[in-house]
XYZ file of C-alpha atoms in Angstrom:
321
model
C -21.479 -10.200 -6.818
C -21.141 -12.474 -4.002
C -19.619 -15.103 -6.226
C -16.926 -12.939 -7.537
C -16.187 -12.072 -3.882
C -16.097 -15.838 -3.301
C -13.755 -16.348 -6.085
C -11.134 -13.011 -5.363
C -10.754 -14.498 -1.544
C -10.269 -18.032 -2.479
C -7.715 -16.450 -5.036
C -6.002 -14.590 -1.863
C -6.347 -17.961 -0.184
C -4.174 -19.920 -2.754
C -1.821 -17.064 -3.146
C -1.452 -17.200 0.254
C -0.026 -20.765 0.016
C 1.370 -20.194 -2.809
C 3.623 -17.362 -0.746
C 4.236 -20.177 1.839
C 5.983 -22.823 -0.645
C 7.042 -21.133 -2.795
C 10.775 -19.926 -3.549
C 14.436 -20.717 -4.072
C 13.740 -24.351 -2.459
C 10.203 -25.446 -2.760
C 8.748 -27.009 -0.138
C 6.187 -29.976 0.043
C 2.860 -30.090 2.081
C 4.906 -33.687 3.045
C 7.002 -30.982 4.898
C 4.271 -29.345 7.070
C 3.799 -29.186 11.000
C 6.415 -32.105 11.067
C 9.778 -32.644 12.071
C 11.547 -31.696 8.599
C 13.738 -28.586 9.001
C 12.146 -27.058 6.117
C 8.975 -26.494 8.154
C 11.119 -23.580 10.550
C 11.784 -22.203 7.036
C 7.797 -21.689 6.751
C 7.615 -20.668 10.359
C 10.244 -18.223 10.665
C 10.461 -17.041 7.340
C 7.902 -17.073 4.696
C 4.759 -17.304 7.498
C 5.495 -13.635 8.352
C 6.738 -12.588 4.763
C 3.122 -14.051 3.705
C 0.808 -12.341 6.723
C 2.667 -9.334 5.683
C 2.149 -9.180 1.843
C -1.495 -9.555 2.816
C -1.992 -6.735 5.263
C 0.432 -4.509 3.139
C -1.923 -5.488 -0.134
C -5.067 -4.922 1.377
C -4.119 -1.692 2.534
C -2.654 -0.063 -0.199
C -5.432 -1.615 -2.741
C -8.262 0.042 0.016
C -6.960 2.880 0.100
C -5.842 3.818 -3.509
C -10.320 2.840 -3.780
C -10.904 5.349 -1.124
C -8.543 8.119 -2.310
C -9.889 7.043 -6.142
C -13.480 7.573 -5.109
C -12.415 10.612 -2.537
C -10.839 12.504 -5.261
C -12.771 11.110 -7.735
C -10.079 10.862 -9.506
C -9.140 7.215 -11.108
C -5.523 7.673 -11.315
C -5.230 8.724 -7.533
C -2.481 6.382 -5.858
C -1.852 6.501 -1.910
C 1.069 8.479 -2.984
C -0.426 11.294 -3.767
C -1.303 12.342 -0.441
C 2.628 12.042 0.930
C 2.131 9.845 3.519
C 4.265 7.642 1.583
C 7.089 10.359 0.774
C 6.792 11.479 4.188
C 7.348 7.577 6.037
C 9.997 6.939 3.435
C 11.833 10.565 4.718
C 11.686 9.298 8.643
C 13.377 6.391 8.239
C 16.119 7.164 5.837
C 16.875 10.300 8.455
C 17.521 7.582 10.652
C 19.559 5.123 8.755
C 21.349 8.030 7.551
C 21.780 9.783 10.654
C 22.886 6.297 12.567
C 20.171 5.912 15.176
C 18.790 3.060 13.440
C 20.451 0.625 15.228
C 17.425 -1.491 15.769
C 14.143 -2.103 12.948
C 12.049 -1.030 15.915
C 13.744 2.638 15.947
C 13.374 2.601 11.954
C 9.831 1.555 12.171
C 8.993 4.216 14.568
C 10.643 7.568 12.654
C 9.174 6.130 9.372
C 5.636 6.528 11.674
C 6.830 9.624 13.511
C 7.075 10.694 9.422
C 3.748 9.416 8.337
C 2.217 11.029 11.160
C 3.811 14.152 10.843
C 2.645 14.375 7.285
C -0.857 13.806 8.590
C -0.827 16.597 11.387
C 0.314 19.038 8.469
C -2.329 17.806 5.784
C -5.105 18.722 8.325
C -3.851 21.838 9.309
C -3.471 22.596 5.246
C -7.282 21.399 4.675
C -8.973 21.819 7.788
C -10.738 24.977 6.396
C -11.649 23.699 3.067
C -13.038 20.081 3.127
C -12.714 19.407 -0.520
C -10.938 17.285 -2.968
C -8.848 20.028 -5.143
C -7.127 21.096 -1.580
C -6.399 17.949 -0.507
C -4.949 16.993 -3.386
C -2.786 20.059 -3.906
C -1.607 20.056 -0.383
C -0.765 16.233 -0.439
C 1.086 16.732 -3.912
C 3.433 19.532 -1.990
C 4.183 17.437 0.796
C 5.353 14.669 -1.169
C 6.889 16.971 -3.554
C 9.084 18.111 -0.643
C 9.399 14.847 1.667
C 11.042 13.240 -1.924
C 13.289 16.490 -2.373
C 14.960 16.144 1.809
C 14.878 12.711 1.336
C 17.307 13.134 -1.653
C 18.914 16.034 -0.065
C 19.735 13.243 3.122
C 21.168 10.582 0.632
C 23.053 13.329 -1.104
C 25.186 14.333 2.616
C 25.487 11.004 4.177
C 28.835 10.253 5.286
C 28.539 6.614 5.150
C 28.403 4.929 2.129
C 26.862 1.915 3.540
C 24.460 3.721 4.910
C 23.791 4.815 1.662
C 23.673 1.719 0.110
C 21.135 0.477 3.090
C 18.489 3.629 2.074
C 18.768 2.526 -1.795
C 17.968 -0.603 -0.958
C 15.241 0.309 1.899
C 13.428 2.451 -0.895
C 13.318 -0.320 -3.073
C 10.240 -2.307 -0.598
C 11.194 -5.566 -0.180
C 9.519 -8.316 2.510
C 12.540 -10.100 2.582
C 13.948 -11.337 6.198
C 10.754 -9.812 7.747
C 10.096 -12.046 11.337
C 6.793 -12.064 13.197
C 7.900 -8.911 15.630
C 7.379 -6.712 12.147
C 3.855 -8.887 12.001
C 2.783 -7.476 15.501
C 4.885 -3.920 14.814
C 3.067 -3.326 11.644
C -0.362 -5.156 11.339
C -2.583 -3.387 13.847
C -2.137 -0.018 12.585
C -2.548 -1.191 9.130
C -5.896 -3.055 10.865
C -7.111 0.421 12.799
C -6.575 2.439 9.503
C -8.367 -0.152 7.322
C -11.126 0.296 9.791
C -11.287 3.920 8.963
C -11.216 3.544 5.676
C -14.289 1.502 5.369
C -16.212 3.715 7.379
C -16.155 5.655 4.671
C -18.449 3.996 1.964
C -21.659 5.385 2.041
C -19.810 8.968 2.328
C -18.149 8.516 -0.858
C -21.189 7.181 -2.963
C -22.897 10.359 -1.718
C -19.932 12.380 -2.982
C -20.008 10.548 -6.842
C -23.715 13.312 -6.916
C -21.006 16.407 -6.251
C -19.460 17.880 -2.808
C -23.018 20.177 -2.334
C -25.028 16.938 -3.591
C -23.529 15.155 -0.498
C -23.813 17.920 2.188
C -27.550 18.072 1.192
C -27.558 14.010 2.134
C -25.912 14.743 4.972
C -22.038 13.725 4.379
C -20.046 15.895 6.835
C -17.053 16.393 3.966
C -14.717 17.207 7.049
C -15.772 14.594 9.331
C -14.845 12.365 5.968
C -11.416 13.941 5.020
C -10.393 13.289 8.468
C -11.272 9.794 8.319
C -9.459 9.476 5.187
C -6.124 11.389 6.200
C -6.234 9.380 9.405
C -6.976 6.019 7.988
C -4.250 6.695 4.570
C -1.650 7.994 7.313
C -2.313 4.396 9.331
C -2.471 2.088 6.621
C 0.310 3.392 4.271
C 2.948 4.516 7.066
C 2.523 1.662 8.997
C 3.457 -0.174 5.078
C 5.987 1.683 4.061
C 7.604 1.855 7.766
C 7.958 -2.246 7.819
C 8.898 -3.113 4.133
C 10.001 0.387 2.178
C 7.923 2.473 -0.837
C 5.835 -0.005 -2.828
C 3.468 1.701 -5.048
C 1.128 0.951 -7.959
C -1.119 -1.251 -5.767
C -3.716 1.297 -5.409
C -3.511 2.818 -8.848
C -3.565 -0.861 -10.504
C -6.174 -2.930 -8.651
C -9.207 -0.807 -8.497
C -9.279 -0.301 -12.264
C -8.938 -4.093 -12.828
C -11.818 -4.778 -10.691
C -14.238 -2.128 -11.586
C -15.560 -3.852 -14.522
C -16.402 -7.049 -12.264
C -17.672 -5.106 -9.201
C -19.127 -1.897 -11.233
C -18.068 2.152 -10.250
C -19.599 2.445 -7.022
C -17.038 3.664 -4.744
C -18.248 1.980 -1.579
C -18.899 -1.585 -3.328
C -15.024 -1.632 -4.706
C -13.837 -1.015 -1.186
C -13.818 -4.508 0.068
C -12.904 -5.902 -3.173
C -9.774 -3.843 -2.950
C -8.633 -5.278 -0.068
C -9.296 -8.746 -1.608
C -7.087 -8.051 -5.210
C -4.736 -6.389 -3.300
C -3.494 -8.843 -1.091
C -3.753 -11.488 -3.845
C -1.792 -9.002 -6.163
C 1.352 -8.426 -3.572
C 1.301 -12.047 -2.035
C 1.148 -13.447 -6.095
C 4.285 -10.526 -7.317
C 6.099 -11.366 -4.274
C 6.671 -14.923 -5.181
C 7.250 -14.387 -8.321
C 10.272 -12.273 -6.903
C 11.167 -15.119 -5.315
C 11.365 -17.136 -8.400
C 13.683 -14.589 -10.605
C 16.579 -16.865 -11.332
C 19.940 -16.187 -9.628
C 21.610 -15.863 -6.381
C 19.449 -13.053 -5.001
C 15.308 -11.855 -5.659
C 14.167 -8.874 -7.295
C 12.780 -6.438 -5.088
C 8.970 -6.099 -4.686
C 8.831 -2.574 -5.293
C 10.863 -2.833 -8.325
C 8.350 -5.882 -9.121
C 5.291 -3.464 -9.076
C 6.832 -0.638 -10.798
C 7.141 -2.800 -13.522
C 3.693 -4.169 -13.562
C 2.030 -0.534 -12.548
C 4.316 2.024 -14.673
C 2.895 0.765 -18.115
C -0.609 -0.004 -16.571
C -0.163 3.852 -15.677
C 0.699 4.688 -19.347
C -1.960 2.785 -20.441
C -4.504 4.172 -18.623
C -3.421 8.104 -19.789
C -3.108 6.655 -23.786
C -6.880 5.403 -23.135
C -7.683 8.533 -21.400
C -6.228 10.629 -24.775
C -7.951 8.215 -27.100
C -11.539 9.029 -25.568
C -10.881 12.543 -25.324
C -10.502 12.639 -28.971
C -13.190 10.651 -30.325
């Protein structure tokens, strides 16, 4: 176990560097910490990019493991809860609305969203501490933070503005600097905090919701810690880069067979395939020939959307035989 955790963070590690040279023009270790332009490029470009695809990874492949093992559910995605939806909906209401005349006032509304969301999923499922309600209530909200945010694009009286949403809801690190690094990256750090609290929690809750109360799991002490961490980790993410999904539906099921079905030991390991997934996807976006890069959340939809269909033909399969 500890080798394979040795092995996914030296993988992160070279992805990492990988995310650092690689792109449109390639650029030499011969170019590092010296006077050759190309090192700014690293700098002010691609270091940031980089630290970013590793929080945002990490996060969303945590928590899709938490809400997977939460649920207990393995085809729960950090979307299903609508912080996602709900981010997505603040900022577009401000690029839409004109008021986003600076990332900082986009970042905020798409947190002033996710955080929003939050308040109303605990007031939904404060009274019943269990997995069906949380569920249900997080489908509505994103069911109705996709339909305003469609209802927004649909009166906008700016075309560019428009255009700028489209292209927002994509997800894309492109042109990210360091003041989105120190924006984004301790909220996505508080929330991953959270979510690792809850481990132990969530192997007690594999036995059944009473199995776990008689352990001594408080369930609601637990759904707050995952509605609070989820609402850090994924608004702060969607907030600085736009709606990438997939991560937390696709990497847990590629590592359980290396790292086993316990919920609390896939946690870390998450974090670890996550990051290597983004920071790996989002250099291969790089690398799409042509003028401009494909966007990373069009990059994951493509990777997770048959990994999704596989997973439900496997799913039919077994409930046949």
């Amino acid at each position: 176990m500890k080798l394979r955790l040795f092995l996914l963070a030296l993988l992160v590690v070279l992805a990492f560097g990988l995310s650092l040279v690689a792109g449109k023009a390639w650029i030499p270790m011969s170019a590092w910490f010296s006077a050759d332009p190309r090192w700014a490029i690293i700098v002010e470009l691609r270091l940031p990019r980089a630290v970013l695809g590793l929080a945002i990874g990490a996060v969303l492949g945590l928590s899709g493991a938490v809400l997977q093992g939460y649920l207990r559910n393995p085809l729960a995605d950090p979307g299903v809860v609508g912080v996602s939806s709900s981010a997505a909906l603040g900022a577009v209401a401000a690029i839409v609305s004109g008021i986003a005349i600076s990332p900082l006032i986009v970042f905020a509304c798409a947190m002033l969203g996710a955080a929003g969301s939050m308040l109303l999923l605990a007031a939904l499922t404060w009274r019943q501490a269990n997995a069906v309600t949380f569920i249900l209530a997080g489908t509505v909200l994103a069911s109705l933070a996709g339909a305003l945010t469609a209802f927004l694009i649909s009166i906008a009286p700016n075309p560019y503005a428009v255009a700028e949403v489209i292209e927002w809801l994509m997800g894309a690190l492109t042109d990210r600097s360091l003041d989105d690094v120190r924006l984004a990256v301790p909220f996505m750090a508080a929330g991953a905090v959270l979510l690792l609290l809850t481990g132990r929690s969530l192997d007690a809750l594999t036995l059944g919701e009473a199995a776990a109360r008689s352990l001594g799991v408080r369930l609601g002490w637990l759904q707050a810690l995952v509605v609070l961490g989820t609402g850090l980790t994924i608004g702060a993410s969607v907030a600085v880069t736009g709606v990438v999904g997939f991560v937390g539906l696709v990497v847990p099921h590629l590592l359980r067979p290396l790292f086993g079905h316990r919920p609390g030991a896939l946690l870390l390991p998450s974090m670890l395939g996550g990051a290597a997934l983004v920071l790996i996807a989002d250099s291969l976006c790089r690398l799409i020939p042509g003028a401009g890069e494909l966007r990373l959340g069009v990059a994951m939809a493509l990777i997770g959307g048959p990994f999704f269909l596989a997973l439900l033909f496997r799913g039919r399969r077994l409930a046949w035989s």
